Amino acid sequence: MNGHDFTLAGVRLTALPSGALWIDQARALCVADLHLGKSDRMARRGGALLPPYETFATLDRLAEDIAATAPEQVICLGDSFDDLIAGVELAEEARLRLMGLQAGRRWIWIEGNHDPGPVDIGGSHLAELALAGLTFRHIAIPNAAAEVSGHYHPKAHLPGAGWRPAFLADAQRVILPAYGTYTGGLRSDAAVLRALMQPPGQAILTGRRALARPL
Amino acid sequence: MSALPPRFASWFAARGWDLHPHQAEMLARTDEAALLLIAPTGGGKTLAGFLPTLVELAEGGHAGLHTLYVSPLKALAADIWRNLGTPIAEMGLPIRVEDRTGDTSYTQKRRQRADPPHILLTTPESLALLTSYEDAPRIFAGLSRVIVDEIHALAESKRGDQLMLALSRLQALAPGLRRVGLSATVEDPGAIARSLARAPDPCAVLLAEPGPDPDISMLVTPERPPWAGGGGRYAIPAVLEAVRRHRTTLIFHNTRAQAELFFHALWLQNSDNLPIGIHHGSLSREQRAAVEQAMVAGDLRAIVCTGSLDLGIDWGDVDLVIQVGAPKNVKRLIQRIGRANHRYNAPSKALLVPANRFEVVECVAALEAARAHELDGDPKGPGPRDVLCQHILIRACAGPFDADALLAEVRSVGAYAGLSRAAFDDCLDFVATGGYALRAYDRWQRLRQRPDGMWELRDPRAARTIRMNIGTIQDTDLVKVRLRGGAALGEIEEDFAATLSPGDTFLIGGQIVRFDALREMTIEVTRSASKTPKIATFMGTKFATSTQLSARILAMFREGDWSGLPAHTAEWLDLQARVSRLPEAGGILVESFPHDGRQHTCIYGFAGRNAQQTLGLLVSKRMEAAGLQPLGFVATDYATLLWGLRQVDDPAPLLTPQELREGLETWLAGNAVMKRTFRAAATIAGLITRNTAGQRKSGRQATFSSDILYDTLTKYDPDHLMLRITREEARRGLVDFGRIEDMLARTEGRIDHVVLDRPSPLAAPLLLEMGRVPIAGEGRERLAAEAAAALMQAAGLDAG
């Protein structure tokens, strides 16, 4: 899978090149910040008319990861929908695609700041989830331990690769890169991320293969 | 010829001035709907443009706006404002003149809309903004004349297209509007005239007397120019000597980085402490203003500068222009030289300083072309559609519009005269709905059609964002450079800033500074005592040598006449003819040789830097497919050098037209040049908004790269208007495949392959050339992986 293996609180994790996290012992696939319906929300608010394909692009990539890993559960770490209306008004085709992906497995929607409530789409809606000794939530809490979160859309730099969306991991937590197609990145040296991550830590860049570097 | 009114005649007489013939003719023919005046710098061009306005307004009685003056530079508007003040004050004319640019205060702008002056001086962008207001019909109701200054400079870019679209709007609001264009010497006055007039009306061209030929020569120094590089630093003692012998010298460079490096080196050798300043587009406004003031006051003996000083502002008493580096383009050279001796009838004096050995040849060719009055330039294509999209948005801001009427207006612009209904509808559809193949959503609506058929903004509040994004100038993302706790020094490109680590030093404004920290899009620096800076690679335009100049060089090679060349360059070319052969127009010379453990292949296409770069990318793809294991290439204006692990025995299959064209189609899609071109087009067309109120503050993760939009459209909507525009623009712009086609047509498949055991004299400089491009692909990933592993190991971590 070209992934990068590491451990958090004794749990073996794999950072996939796509930006998804594989938790082998729970056979769980975890993705953060899908921001489905982002172009829809911008158009609705009178902003730019972005190409309305990002929901399909995101689901296409998620479908590939699911096909490759055959997870028993999928955890979406919040901001799965760009807002709650986007969740409600998701195109019928996208809704059907999602239902297809959910078939035969447990599906958990963690709430995020963009989607702070249940959406009328299958799966369980939770504020946070405890699984395999890890806590899954949208926004990292300082001093928390064994925590898997998203929200910040981190990106990191490598000579030759430039800035790419990246996992940030230290002994206490891992912060996932944004999985959604229309998402930007926050540099790993931003103050808020430096305050959260304690050395020694690593950044795992996404791309054709997962590339780890020290933070 | 109409006589000058007595008040004007006595004012001219009091100053001891006579009307130039072209000034008198402009006055006599002022009733014509469109007039283009071509005059050299210093020919009283601006006065020729304004004189009819001053005469018409002299008797008073005109209420509101009479004349609109548009120039490409804000500074030019301010300059004209000062210059007009003198005759108006001395003759006591009842005329109010004001300027309106991005720098004008909000209150001033509001007042100008309520009570416009008689003469308004502005830029294309500020004018476009003015036409976007609902009260535009009232503002422009009495408009009688528009003067477009430096129209030759505007005509080369999308700013000119935007301006002409704005004029079509003004013509609809003020049908009697007369248009005047003022231009420097150009190769095709007819083309500029057609762009100025309302299509398909004619436009007369007035040619002022050209003045004496410039006194222009190449600086010959005891030191030989180096083989490669663009600095020209070997010539500094001779340049200083030339500065010493003249009152004021302008020293032009082709890029900002070169200007900085030269300026720094100049100061290190400036033992007389001659007052010399630097001026380029990356410096802060305050710094540029200080240099401009010192220049006008005559306090500076020389200014090291770039194209930012190209336009016709009167900087004072320049008596020498030095061009460092090959001029690349004869027309630009002539226009730059026109900056010296701003007095009519005194010859301009200029020195060319070739930066390296090949540029000696290019400078000699440019000198010949200048003496022969042979200017170069490429014909312009039809009006760009991204600018049209923005024009439609601007029109919508001003109020509901009828599509047929707008199309008729747009077609009255020369560049858009041939616009088809379908192409217009494409643009309107893009502006209204995004123009996507996927049509499921009624929310994708920026414009909507009312029951009466008029188009309007769905949400009138959107006008604010549209107005904030007016313009066609593409600035790369810049970060400010500021002395810690002190003054702003200028701006550098974000990409360059991202490569800096604390402690790195670079040059800006002639000082070496140390990078301390990046805070909220500002770089904090401190002055550094270090003598060797890390080079400031902030760009500035890289021009490609023009087709005409390349042809002249090839003609010089064919004739083998080195009489105009210094001995060192003549010997170099003779040696090339002996050990290999000289490139010819009728064939492509390809040399193959081993060097430094790699097999090298040099293709002399003489197609200009951009096309040679594209050729490098296409040929390296073909080499990879042929198992020749290319590792990298570098391109100059005249050749592409590729290197790899295996020798090229037969270059012909790498250069077949059909396969180069196919390679272009497949390669283009994933290319960075395409993404950059897409970003420019999508920004102009309004798909990407650069400025939204308060957006910068919300943090970087809210914005995402335009590359993602490009990739998404390529995959899900490959025929979208923005992608069609991108492909067209890239072909003639940075990719410049047109010149590869020209090269293929000119050489008709003849390839002269020479196998050597070492680099040839012409190829040797390319081995030293900057800007090497590694072949991307799996190799790059492998390099990144190795870098990551090394870092992990250094940190004592498990690379996993």
mmCIF file with all atom_site columns, N, CA, C and O in Angstrom, chain A residues 4 39-40 43 48-53 57 60 89 91 160 164 181 183-184 208-209 212, chain B residues 433-434 436-438 441 443-444 458 687 701 703-704 708 716-717 778 780-781 788 791-792 799:
data_model
loop_
_atom_site.group_PDB
_atom_site.id
_atom_site.type_symbol
_atom_site.label_atom_id
_atom_site.label_alt_id
_atom_site.label_comp_id
_atom_site.label_asym_id
_atom_site.label_entity_id
_atom_site.label_seq_id
_atom_site.pdbx_PDB_ins_code
_atom_site.Cartn_x
_atom_site.Cartn_y
_atom_site.Cartn_z
_atom_site.occupancy
_atom_site.B_iso_or_equiv
_atom_site.pdbx_formal_charge
_atom_site.auth_seq_id
_atom_site.auth_comp_id
_atom_site.auth_asym_id
_atom_site.auth_atom_id
_atom_site.pdbx_PDB_model_num
ATOM 1   N N  . HIS A 1 4   ? 2.976   4.143  5.543   1.00 0.00 ? 4   HIS A N  1
ATOM 2   C CA . HIS A 1 4   ? 4.043   4.285  6.528   1.00 0.00 ? 4   HIS A CA 1
ATOM 3   C C  . HIS A 1 4   ? 3.496   3.827  7.880   1.00 0.00 ? 4   HIS A C  1
ATOM 4   O O  . HIS A 1 4   ? 2.511   4.371  8.380   1.00 0.00 ? 4   HIS A O  1
ATOM 5   N N  . SER A 1 39  ? -18.282 23.015 -2.785  1.00 0.00 ? 39  SER A N  1
ATOM 6   C CA . SER A 1 39  ? -18.583 23.923 -3.897  1.00 0.00 ? 39  SER A CA 1
ATOM 7   C C  . SER A 1 39  ? -20.048 24.348 -3.825  1.00 0.00 ? 39  SER A C  1
ATOM 8   O O  . SER A 1 39  ? -20.395 25.473 -4.147  1.00 0.00 ? 39  SER A O  1
ATOM 9   N N  . ASP A 1 40  ? -20.889 23.422 -3.359  1.00 0.00 ? 40  ASP A N  1
ATOM 10  C CA . ASP A 1 40  ? -22.314 23.725 -3.216  1.00 0.00 ? 40  ASP A CA 1
ATOM 11  C C  . ASP A 1 40  ? -22.522 24.855 -2.212  1.00 0.00 ? 40  ASP A C  1
ATOM 12  O O  . ASP A 1 40  ? -23.253 25.802 -2.468  1.00 0.00 ? 40  ASP A O  1
ATOM 13  N N  . ALA A 1 43  ? -21.391 28.196 -3.693  1.00 0.00 ? 43  ALA A N  1
ATOM 14  C CA . ALA A 1 43  ? -22.323 28.710 -4.699  1.00 0.00 ? 43  ALA A CA 1
ATOM 15  C C  . ALA A 1 43  ? -23.567 29.265 -4.016  1.00 0.00 ? 43  ALA A C  1
ATOM 16  O O  . ALA A 1 43  ? -24.061 30.328 -4.355  1.00 0.00 ? 43  ALA A O  1
ATOM 17  N N  . ALA A 1 48  ? -17.700 32.019 -5.315  1.00 0.00 ? 48  ALA A N  1
ATOM 18  C CA . ALA A 1 48  ? -17.279 31.537 -6.624  1.00 0.00 ? 48  ALA A CA 1
ATOM 19  C C  . ALA A 1 48  ? -18.082 30.288 -7.003  1.00 0.00 ? 48  ALA A C  1
ATOM 20  O O  . ALA A 1 48  ? -18.498 29.516 -6.143  1.00 0.00 ? 48  ALA A O  1
ATOM 21  N N  . LEU A 1 49  ? -18.288 30.134 -8.314  1.00 0.00 ? 49  LEU A N  1
ATOM 22  C CA . LEU A 1 49  ? -18.965 28.936 -8.809  1.00 0.00 ? 49  LEU A CA 1
ATOM 23  C C  . LEU A 1 49  ? -17.914 27.895 -9.146  1.00 0.00 ? 49  LEU A C  1
ATOM 24  O O  . LEU A 1 49  ? -17.492 27.764 -10.284 1.00 0.00 ? 49  LEU A O  1
ATOM 25  N N  . LEU A 1 50  ? -17.466 27.165 -8.141  1.00 0.00 ? 50  LEU A N  1
ATOM 26  C CA . LEU A 1 50  ? -16.396 26.189 -8.341  1.00 0.00 ? 50  LEU A CA 1
ATOM 27  C C  . LEU A 1 50  ? -16.932 24.962 -9.064  1.00 0.00 ? 50  LEU A C  1
ATOM 28  O O  . LEU A 1 50  ? -18.129 24.672 -8.999  1.00 0.00 ? 50  LEU A O  1
ATOM 29  N N  . PRO A 1 51  ? -16.054 24.217 -9.734  1.00 0.00 ? 51  PRO A N  1
ATOM 30  C CA . PRO A 1 51  ? -16.510 22.999 -10.417 1.00 0.00 ? 51  PRO A CA 1
ATOM 31  C C  . PRO A 1 51  ? -17.210 22.069 -9.426  1.00 0.00 ? 51  PRO A C  1
ATOM 32  O O  . PRO A 1 51  ? -16.631 21.730 -8.392  1.00 0.00 ? 51  PRO A O  1
ATOM 33  N N  . PRO A 1 52  ? -18.431 21.658 -9.730  1.00 0.00 ? 52  PRO A N  1
ATOM 34  C CA . PRO A 1 52  ? -19.225 20.897 -8.758  1.00 0.00 ? 52  PRO A CA 1
ATOM 35  C C  . PRO A 1 52  ? -18.892 19.408 -8.758  1.00 0.00 ? 52  PRO A C  1
ATOM 36  O O  . PRO A 1 52  ? -19.787 18.581 -8.757  1.00 0.00 ? 52  PRO A O  1
ATOM 37  N N  . TYR A 1 53  ? -17.622 19.086 -8.801  1.00 0.00 ? 53  TYR A N  1
ATOM 38  C CA . TYR A 1 53  ? -17.238 17.675 -8.929  1.00 0.00 ? 53  TYR A CA 1
ATOM 39  C C  . TYR A 1 53  ? -16.484 17.159 -7.716  1.00 0.00 ? 53  TYR A C  1
ATOM 40  O O  . TYR A 1 53  ? -16.069 16.015 -7.686  1.00 0.00 ? 53  TYR A O  1
ATOM 41  N N  . ALA A 1 57  ? -15.119 13.441 -6.632  1.00 0.00 ? 57  ALA A N  1
ATOM 42  C CA . ALA A 1 57  ? -13.675 13.203 -6.615  1.00 0.00 ? 57  ALA A CA 1
ATOM 43  C C  . ALA A 1 57  ? -13.257 12.624 -5.261  1.00 0.00 ? 57  ALA A C  1
ATOM 44  O O  . ALA A 1 57  ? -12.466 11.682 -5.185  1.00 0.00 ? 57  ALA A O  1
ATOM 45  N N  . ASP A 1 60  ? -14.636 9.090  -4.930  1.00 0.00 ? 60  ASP A N  1
ATOM 46  C CA . ASP A 1 60  ? -13.870 8.175  -5.789  1.00 0.00 ? 60  ASP A CA 1
ATOM 47  C C  . ASP A 1 60  ? -12.616 7.695  -5.072  1.00 0.00 ? 60  ASP A C  1
ATOM 48  O O  . ASP A 1 60  ? -12.273 6.515  -5.091  1.00 0.00 ? 60  ASP A O  1
ATOM 49  N N  . GLU A 1 89  ? -28.548 18.438 1.323   1.00 0.00 ? 89  GLU A N  1
ATOM 50  C CA . GLU A 1 89  ? -28.798 18.630 -0.091  1.00 0.00 ? 89  GLU A CA 1
ATOM 51  C C  . GLU A 1 89  ? -27.825 17.865 -0.981  1.00 0.00 ? 89  GLU A C  1
ATOM 52  O O  . GLU A 1 89  ? -27.730 18.145 -2.171  1.00 0.00 ? 89  GLU A O  1
ATOM 53  N N  . ALA A 1 91  ? -26.248 15.657 -3.528  1.00 0.00 ? 91  ALA A N  1
ATOM 54  C CA . ALA A 1 91  ? -26.877 15.152 -4.751  1.00 0.00 ? 91  ALA A CA 1
ATOM 55  C C  . ALA A 1 91  ? -27.234 13.679 -4.580  1.00 0.00 ? 91  ALA A C  1
ATOM 56  O O  . ALA A 1 91  ? -26.538 12.924 -3.904  1.00 0.00 ? 91  ALA A O  1
ATOM 57  N N  . GLY A 1 160 ? 12.350  18.525 -2.583  1.00 0.00 ? 160 GLY A N  1
ATOM 58  C CA . GLY A 1 160 ? 12.024  17.692 -3.732  1.00 0.00 ? 160 GLY A CA 1
ATOM 59  C C  . GLY A 1 160 ? 10.541  17.407 -3.846  1.00 0.00 ? 160 GLY A C  1
ATOM 60  O O  . GLY A 1 160 ? 10.032  17.197 -4.926  1.00 0.00 ? 160 GLY A O  1
ATOM 61  N N  . ARG A 1 164 ? 3.117   19.237 1.080   1.00 0.00 ? 164 ARG A N  1
ATOM 62  C CA . ARG A 1 164 ? 2.036   18.317 0.766   1.00 0.00 ? 164 ARG A CA 1
ATOM 63  C C  . ARG A 1 164 ? 1.207   18.084 2.021   1.00 0.00 ? 164 ARG A C  1
ATOM 64  O O  . ARG A 1 164 ? 1.741   18.161 3.136   1.00 0.00 ? 164 ARG A O  1
ATOM 65  N N  . THR A 1 181 ? -11.312 16.862 -1.423  1.00 0.00 ? 181 THR A N  1
ATOM 66  C CA . THR A 1 181 ? -10.602 17.331 -2.616  1.00 0.00 ? 181 THR A CA 1
ATOM 67  C C  . THR A 1 181 ? -10.368 18.833 -2.566  1.00 0.00 ? 181 THR A C  1
ATOM 68  O O  . THR A 1 181 ? -9.274  19.301 -2.862  1.00 0.00 ? 181 THR A O  1
ATOM 69  N N  . THR A 1 183 ? -9.602  21.127 -0.352  1.00 0.00 ? 183 THR A N  1
ATOM 70  C CA . THR A 1 183 ? -9.116  21.564 0.950   1.00 0.00 ? 183 THR A CA 1
ATOM 71  C C  . THR A 1 183 ? -7.694  22.070 0.816   1.00 0.00 ? 183 THR A C  1
ATOM 72  O O  . THR A 1 183 ? -6.925  21.574 0.002   1.00 0.00 ? 183 THR A O  1
ATOM 73  N N  . GLY A 1 184 ? -7.376  23.074 1.595   1.00 0.00 ? 184 GLY A N  1
ATOM 74  C CA . GLY A 1 184 ? -6.017  23.595 1.598   1.00 0.00 ? 184 GLY A CA 1
ATOM 75  C C  . GLY A 1 184 ? -5.262  23.020 2.774   1.00 0.00 ? 184 GLY A C  1
ATOM 76  O O  . GLY A 1 184 ? -5.708  22.062 3.400   1.00 0.00 ? 184 GLY A O  1
ATOM 77  N N  . ARG A 1 208 ? 2.329   9.969  -3.857  1.00 0.00 ? 208 ARG A N  1
ATOM 78  C CA . ARG A 1 208 ? 2.376   8.650  -4.472  1.00 0.00 ? 208 ARG A CA 1
ATOM 79  C C  . ARG A 1 208 ? 2.697   7.575  -3.449  1.00 0.00 ? 208 ARG A C  1
ATOM 80  O O  . ARG A 1 208 ? 2.263   6.444  -3.547  1.00 0.00 ? 208 ARG A O  1
ATOM 81  N N  . ARG A 1 209 ? 3.547   7.941  -2.488  1.00 0.00 ? 209 ARG A N  1
ATOM 82  C CA . ARG A 1 209 ? 3.769   7.038  -1.360  1.00 0.00 ? 209 ARG A CA 1
ATOM 83  C C  . ARG A 1 209 ? 3.894   7.901  -0.116  1.00 0.00 ? 209 ARG A C  1
ATOM 84  O O  . ARG A 1 209 ? 4.135   9.098  -0.225  1.00 0.00 ? 209 ARG A O  1
ATOM 85  N N  . ALA A 1 212 ? 7.882   9.824  5.484   1.00 0.00 ? 212 ALA A N  1
ATOM 86  C CA . ALA A 1 212 ? 7.982   10.352 6.838   1.00 0.00 ? 212 ALA A CA 1
ATOM 87  C C  . ALA A 1 212 ? 9.235   11.187 6.996   1.00 0.00 ? 212 ALA A C  1
ATOM 88  O O  . ALA A 1 212 ? 10.276  10.890 6.409   1.00 0.00 ? 212 ALA A O  1
ATOM 89  N N  . THR B 2 433 ? -23.389 30.686 -14.782 1.00 0.00 ? 433 THR B N  1
ATOM 90  C CA . THR B 2 433 ? -23.626 29.419 -14.072 1.00 0.00 ? 433 THR B CA 1
ATOM 91  C C  . THR B 2 433 ? -22.359 28.638 -13.762 1.00 0.00 ? 433 THR B C  1
ATOM 92  O O  . THR B 2 433 ? -22.427 27.584 -13.141 1.00 0.00 ? 433 THR B O  1
ATOM 93  N N  . GLY B 2 434 ? -21.213 29.098 -14.217 1.00 0.00 ? 434 GLY B N  1
ATOM 94  C CA . GLY B 2 434 ? -19.992 28.316 -14.068 1.00 0.00 ? 434 GLY B CA 1
ATOM 95  C C  . GLY B 2 434 ? -19.705 27.504 -15.316 1.00 0.00 ? 434 GLY B C  1
ATOM 96  O O  . GLY B 2 434 ? -18.585 27.044 -15.512 1.00 0.00 ? 434 GLY B O  1
ATOM 97  N N  . TYR B 2 436 ? -20.605 24.461 -16.309 1.00 0.00 ? 436 TYR B N  1
ATOM 98  C CA . TYR B 2 436 ? -20.186 23.074 -16.125 1.00 0.00 ? 436 TYR B CA 1
ATOM 99  C C  . TYR B 2 436 ? -21.076 22.113 -16.894 1.00 0.00 ? 436 TYR B C  1
ATOM 100 O O  . TYR B 2 436 ? -22.263 22.384 -17.106 1.00 0.00 ? 436 TYR B O  1
ATOM 101 N N  . ALA B 2 437 ? -20.477 20.997 -17.293 1.00 0.00 ? 437 ALA B N  1
ATOM 102 C CA . ALA B 2 437 ? -21.241 19.978 -18.008 1.00 0.00 ? 437 ALA B CA 1
ATOM 103 C C  . ALA B 2 437 ? -22.332 19.423 -17.095 1.00 0.00 ? 437 ALA B C  1
ATOM 104 O O  . ALA B 2 437 ? -23.421 19.084 -17.536 1.00 0.00 ? 437 ALA B O  1
ATOM 105 N N  . LEU B 2 438 ? -22.031 19.348 -15.806 1.00 0.00 ? 438 LEU B N  1
ATOM 106 C CA . LEU B 2 438 ? -23.000 18.851 -14.838 1.00 0.00 ? 438 LEU B CA 1
ATOM 107 C C  . LEU B 2 438 ? -24.010 19.959 -14.542 1.00 0.00 ? 438 LEU B C  1
ATOM 108 O O  . LEU B 2 438 ? -23.658 21.031 -14.084 1.00 0.00 ? 438 LEU B O  1
ATOM 109 N N  . TYR B 2 441 ? -27.627 21.543 -10.684 1.00 0.00 ? 441 TYR B N  1
ATOM 110 C CA . TYR B 2 441 ? -27.844 22.459 -9.573  1.00 0.00 ? 441 TYR B CA 1
ATOM 111 C C  . TYR B 2 441 ? -28.328 23.828 -10.017 1.00 0.00 ? 441 TYR B C  1
ATOM 112 O O  . TYR B 2 441 ? -27.691 24.493 -10.811 1.00 0.00 ? 441 TYR B O  1
ATOM 113 N N  . ARG B 2 443 ? -28.414 26.138 -7.888  1.00 0.00 ? 443 ARG B N  1
ATOM 114 C CA . ARG B 2 443 ? -27.715 27.089 -7.018  1.00 0.00 ? 443 ARG B CA 1
ATOM 115 C C  . ARG B 2 443 ? -26.505 27.703 -7.710  1.00 0.00 ? 443 ARG B C  1
ATOM 116 O O  . ARG B 2 443 ? -26.003 28.720 -7.285  1.00 0.00 ? 443 ARG B O  1
ATOM 117 N N  . TRP B 2 444 ? -26.022 27.034 -8.774  1.00 0.00 ? 444 TRP B N  1
ATOM 118 C CA . TRP B 2 444 ? -24.872 27.585 -9.501  1.00 0.00 ? 444 TRP B CA 1
ATOM 119 C C  . TRP B 2 444 ? -25.356 28.724 -10.392 1.00 0.00 ? 444 TRP B C  1
ATOM 120 O O  . TRP B 2 444 ? -25.564 28.574 -11.574 1.00 0.00 ? 444 TRP B O  1
ATOM 121 N N  . ARG B 2 458 ? -27.517 37.719 -9.527  1.00 0.00 ? 458 ARG B N  1
ATOM 122 C CA . ARG B 2 458 ? -28.517 37.106 -8.665  1.00 0.00 ? 458 ARG B CA 1
ATOM 123 C C  . ARG B 2 458 ? -28.482 37.775 -7.302  1.00 0.00 ? 458 ARG B C  1
ATOM 124 O O  . ARG B 2 458 ? -29.489 38.071 -6.697  1.00 0.00 ? 458 ARG B O  1
ATOM 125 N N  . LEU B 2 687 ? -13.278 32.866 -11.764 1.00 0.00 ? 687 LEU B N  1
ATOM 126 C CA . LEU B 2 687 ? -13.516 31.568 -11.121 1.00 0.00 ? 687 LEU B CA 1
ATOM 127 C C  . LEU B 2 687 ? -12.812 31.529 -9.770  1.00 0.00 ? 687 LEU B C  1
ATOM 128 O O  . LEU B 2 687 ? -13.317 30.972 -8.802  1.00 0.00 ? 687 LEU B O  1
ATOM 129 N N  . GLN B 2 701 ? -5.678  27.300 5.829   1.00 0.00 ? 701 GLN B N  1
ATOM 130 C CA . GLN B 2 701 ? -6.298  26.029 5.478   1.00 0.00 ? 701 GLN B CA 1
ATOM 131 C C  . GLN B 2 701 ? -7.650  26.226 4.811   1.00 0.00 ? 701 GLN B C  1
ATOM 132 O O  . GLN B 2 701 ? -8.207  25.317 4.255   1.00 0.00 ? 701 GLN B O  1
ATOM 133 N N  . THR B 2 703 ? -8.171  28.251 2.252   1.00 0.00 ? 703 THR B N  1
ATOM 134 C CA . THR B 2 703 ? -7.989  28.402 0.817   1.00 0.00 ? 703 THR B CA 1
ATOM 135 C C  . THR B 2 703 ? -7.250  27.179 0.292   1.00 0.00 ? 703 THR B C  1
ATOM 136 O O  . THR B 2 703 ? -6.473  26.561 0.999   1.00 0.00 ? 703 THR B O  1
ATOM 137 N N  . PHE B 2 704 ? -7.532  26.828 -0.950  1.00 0.00 ? 704 PHE B N  1
ATOM 138 C CA . PHE B 2 704 ? -6.793  25.705 -1.496  1.00 0.00 ? 704 PHE B CA 1
ATOM 139 C C  . PHE B 2 704 ? -6.272  26.054 -2.875  1.00 0.00 ? 704 PHE B C  1
ATOM 140 O O  . PHE B 2 704 ? -6.740  26.985 -3.521  1.00 0.00 ? 704 PHE B O  1
ATOM 141 N N  . ILE B 2 708 ? -5.737  22.210 -7.663  1.00 0.00 ? 708 ILE B N  1
ATOM 142 C CA . ILE B 2 708 ? -6.766  21.214 -7.376  1.00 0.00 ? 708 ILE B CA 1
ATOM 143 C C  . ILE B 2 708 ? -7.956  21.404 -8.311  1.00 0.00 ? 708 ILE B C  1
ATOM 144 O O  . ILE B 2 708 ? -8.512  20.446 -8.840  1.00 0.00 ? 708 ILE B O  1
ATOM 145 N N  . TYR B 2 716 ? -12.936 15.613 -14.630 1.00 0.00 ? 716 TYR B N  1
ATOM 146 C CA . TYR B 2 716 ? -14.389 15.475 -14.669 1.00 0.00 ? 716 TYR B CA 1
ATOM 147 C C  . TYR B 2 716 ? -15.075 16.338 -15.736 1.00 0.00 ? 716 TYR B C  1
ATOM 148 O O  . TYR B 2 716 ? -16.242 16.138 -16.028 1.00 0.00 ? 716 TYR B O  1
ATOM 149 N N  . ASP B 2 717 ? -14.360 17.339 -16.273 1.00 0.00 ? 717 ASP B N  1
ATOM 150 C CA . ASP B 2 717 ? -15.015 18.246 -17.234 1.00 0.00 ? 717 ASP B CA 1
ATOM 151 C C  . ASP B 2 717 ? -13.963 18.786 -18.207 1.00 0.00 ? 717 ASP B C  1
ATOM 152 O O  . ASP B 2 717 ? -13.753 19.994 -18.312 1.00 0.00 ? 717 ASP B O  1
ATOM 153 N N  . GLU B 2 778 ? 9.147   9.150  -11.421 1.00 0.00 ? 778 GLU B N  1
ATOM 154 C CA . GLU B 2 778 ? 9.466   8.270  -10.304 1.00 0.00 ? 778 GLU B CA 1
ATOM 155 C C  . GLU B 2 778 ? 10.801  8.676  -9.675  1.00 0.00 ? 778 GLU B C  1
ATOM 156 O O  . GLU B 2 778 ? 11.008  8.547  -8.486  1.00 0.00 ? 778 GLU B O  1
ATOM 157 N N  . ARG B 2 780 ? 11.986  11.586 -9.099  1.00 0.00 ? 780 ARG B N  1
ATOM 158 C CA . ARG B 2 780 ? 11.794  12.638 -8.100  1.00 0.00 ? 780 ARG B CA 1
ATOM 159 C C  . ARG B 2 780 ? 11.276  12.051 -6.782  1.00 0.00 ? 780 ARG B C  1
ATOM 160 O O  . ARG B 2 780 ? 11.722  12.415 -5.696  1.00 0.00 ? 780 ARG B O  1
ATOM 161 N N  . GLU B 2 781 ? 10.325  11.118 -6.878  1.00 0.00 ? 781 GLU B N  1
ATOM 162 C CA . GLU B 2 781 ? 9.806   10.459 -5.685  1.00 0.00 ? 781 GLU B CA 1
ATOM 163 C C  . GLU B 2 781 ? 10.929  9.750  -4.943  1.00 0.00 ? 781 GLU B C  1
ATOM 164 O O  . GLU B 2 781 ? 11.010  9.764  -3.727  1.00 0.00 ? 781 GLU B O  1
ATOM 165 N N  . ALA B 2 788 ? 14.002  11.949 2.841   1.00 0.00 ? 788 ALA B N  1
ATOM 166 C CA . ALA B 2 788 ? 13.241  11.658 4.059   1.00 0.00 ? 788 ALA B CA 1
ATOM 167 C C  . ALA B 2 788 ? 13.994  10.658 4.935   1.00 0.00 ? 788 ALA B C  1
ATOM 168 O O  . ALA B 2 788 ? 14.136  10.849 6.137   1.00 0.00 ? 788 ALA B O  1
ATOM 169 N N  . LEU B 2 791 ? 16.918  12.245 6.685   1.00 0.00 ? 791 LEU B N  1
ATOM 170 C CA . LEU B 2 791 ? 16.498  13.093 7.799   1.00 0.00 ? 791 LEU B CA 1
ATOM 171 C C  . LEU B 2 791 ? 16.099  12.246 9.002   1.00 0.00 ? 791 LEU B C  1
ATOM 172 O O  . LEU B 2 791 ? 16.436  12.573 10.141  1.00 0.00 ? 791 LEU B O  1
ATOM 173 N N  . MET B 2 792 ? 15.378  11.157 8.734   1.00 0.00 ? 792 MET B N  1
ATOM 174 C CA . MET B 2 792 ? 14.947  10.296 9.834   1.00 0.00 ? 792 MET B CA 1
ATOM 175 C C  . MET B 2 792 ? 16.161  9.685  10.527  1.00 0.00 ? 792 MET B C  1
ATOM 176 O O  . MET B 2 792 ? 16.230  9.623  11.752  1.00 0.00 ? 792 MET B O  1
ATOM 177 N N  . ALA B 2 799 ? 12.836  4.873  10.045  1.00 0.00 ? 799 ALA B N  1
ATOM 178 C CA . ALA B 2 799 ? 12.181  5.342  8.818   1.00 0.00 ? 799 ALA B CA 1
ATOM 179 C C  . ALA B 2 799 ? 10.981  4.490  8.439   1.00 0.00 ? 799 ALA B C  1
ATOM 180 O O  . ALA B 2 799 ? 10.245  4.832  7.529   1.00 0.00 ? 799 ALA B O  1
#
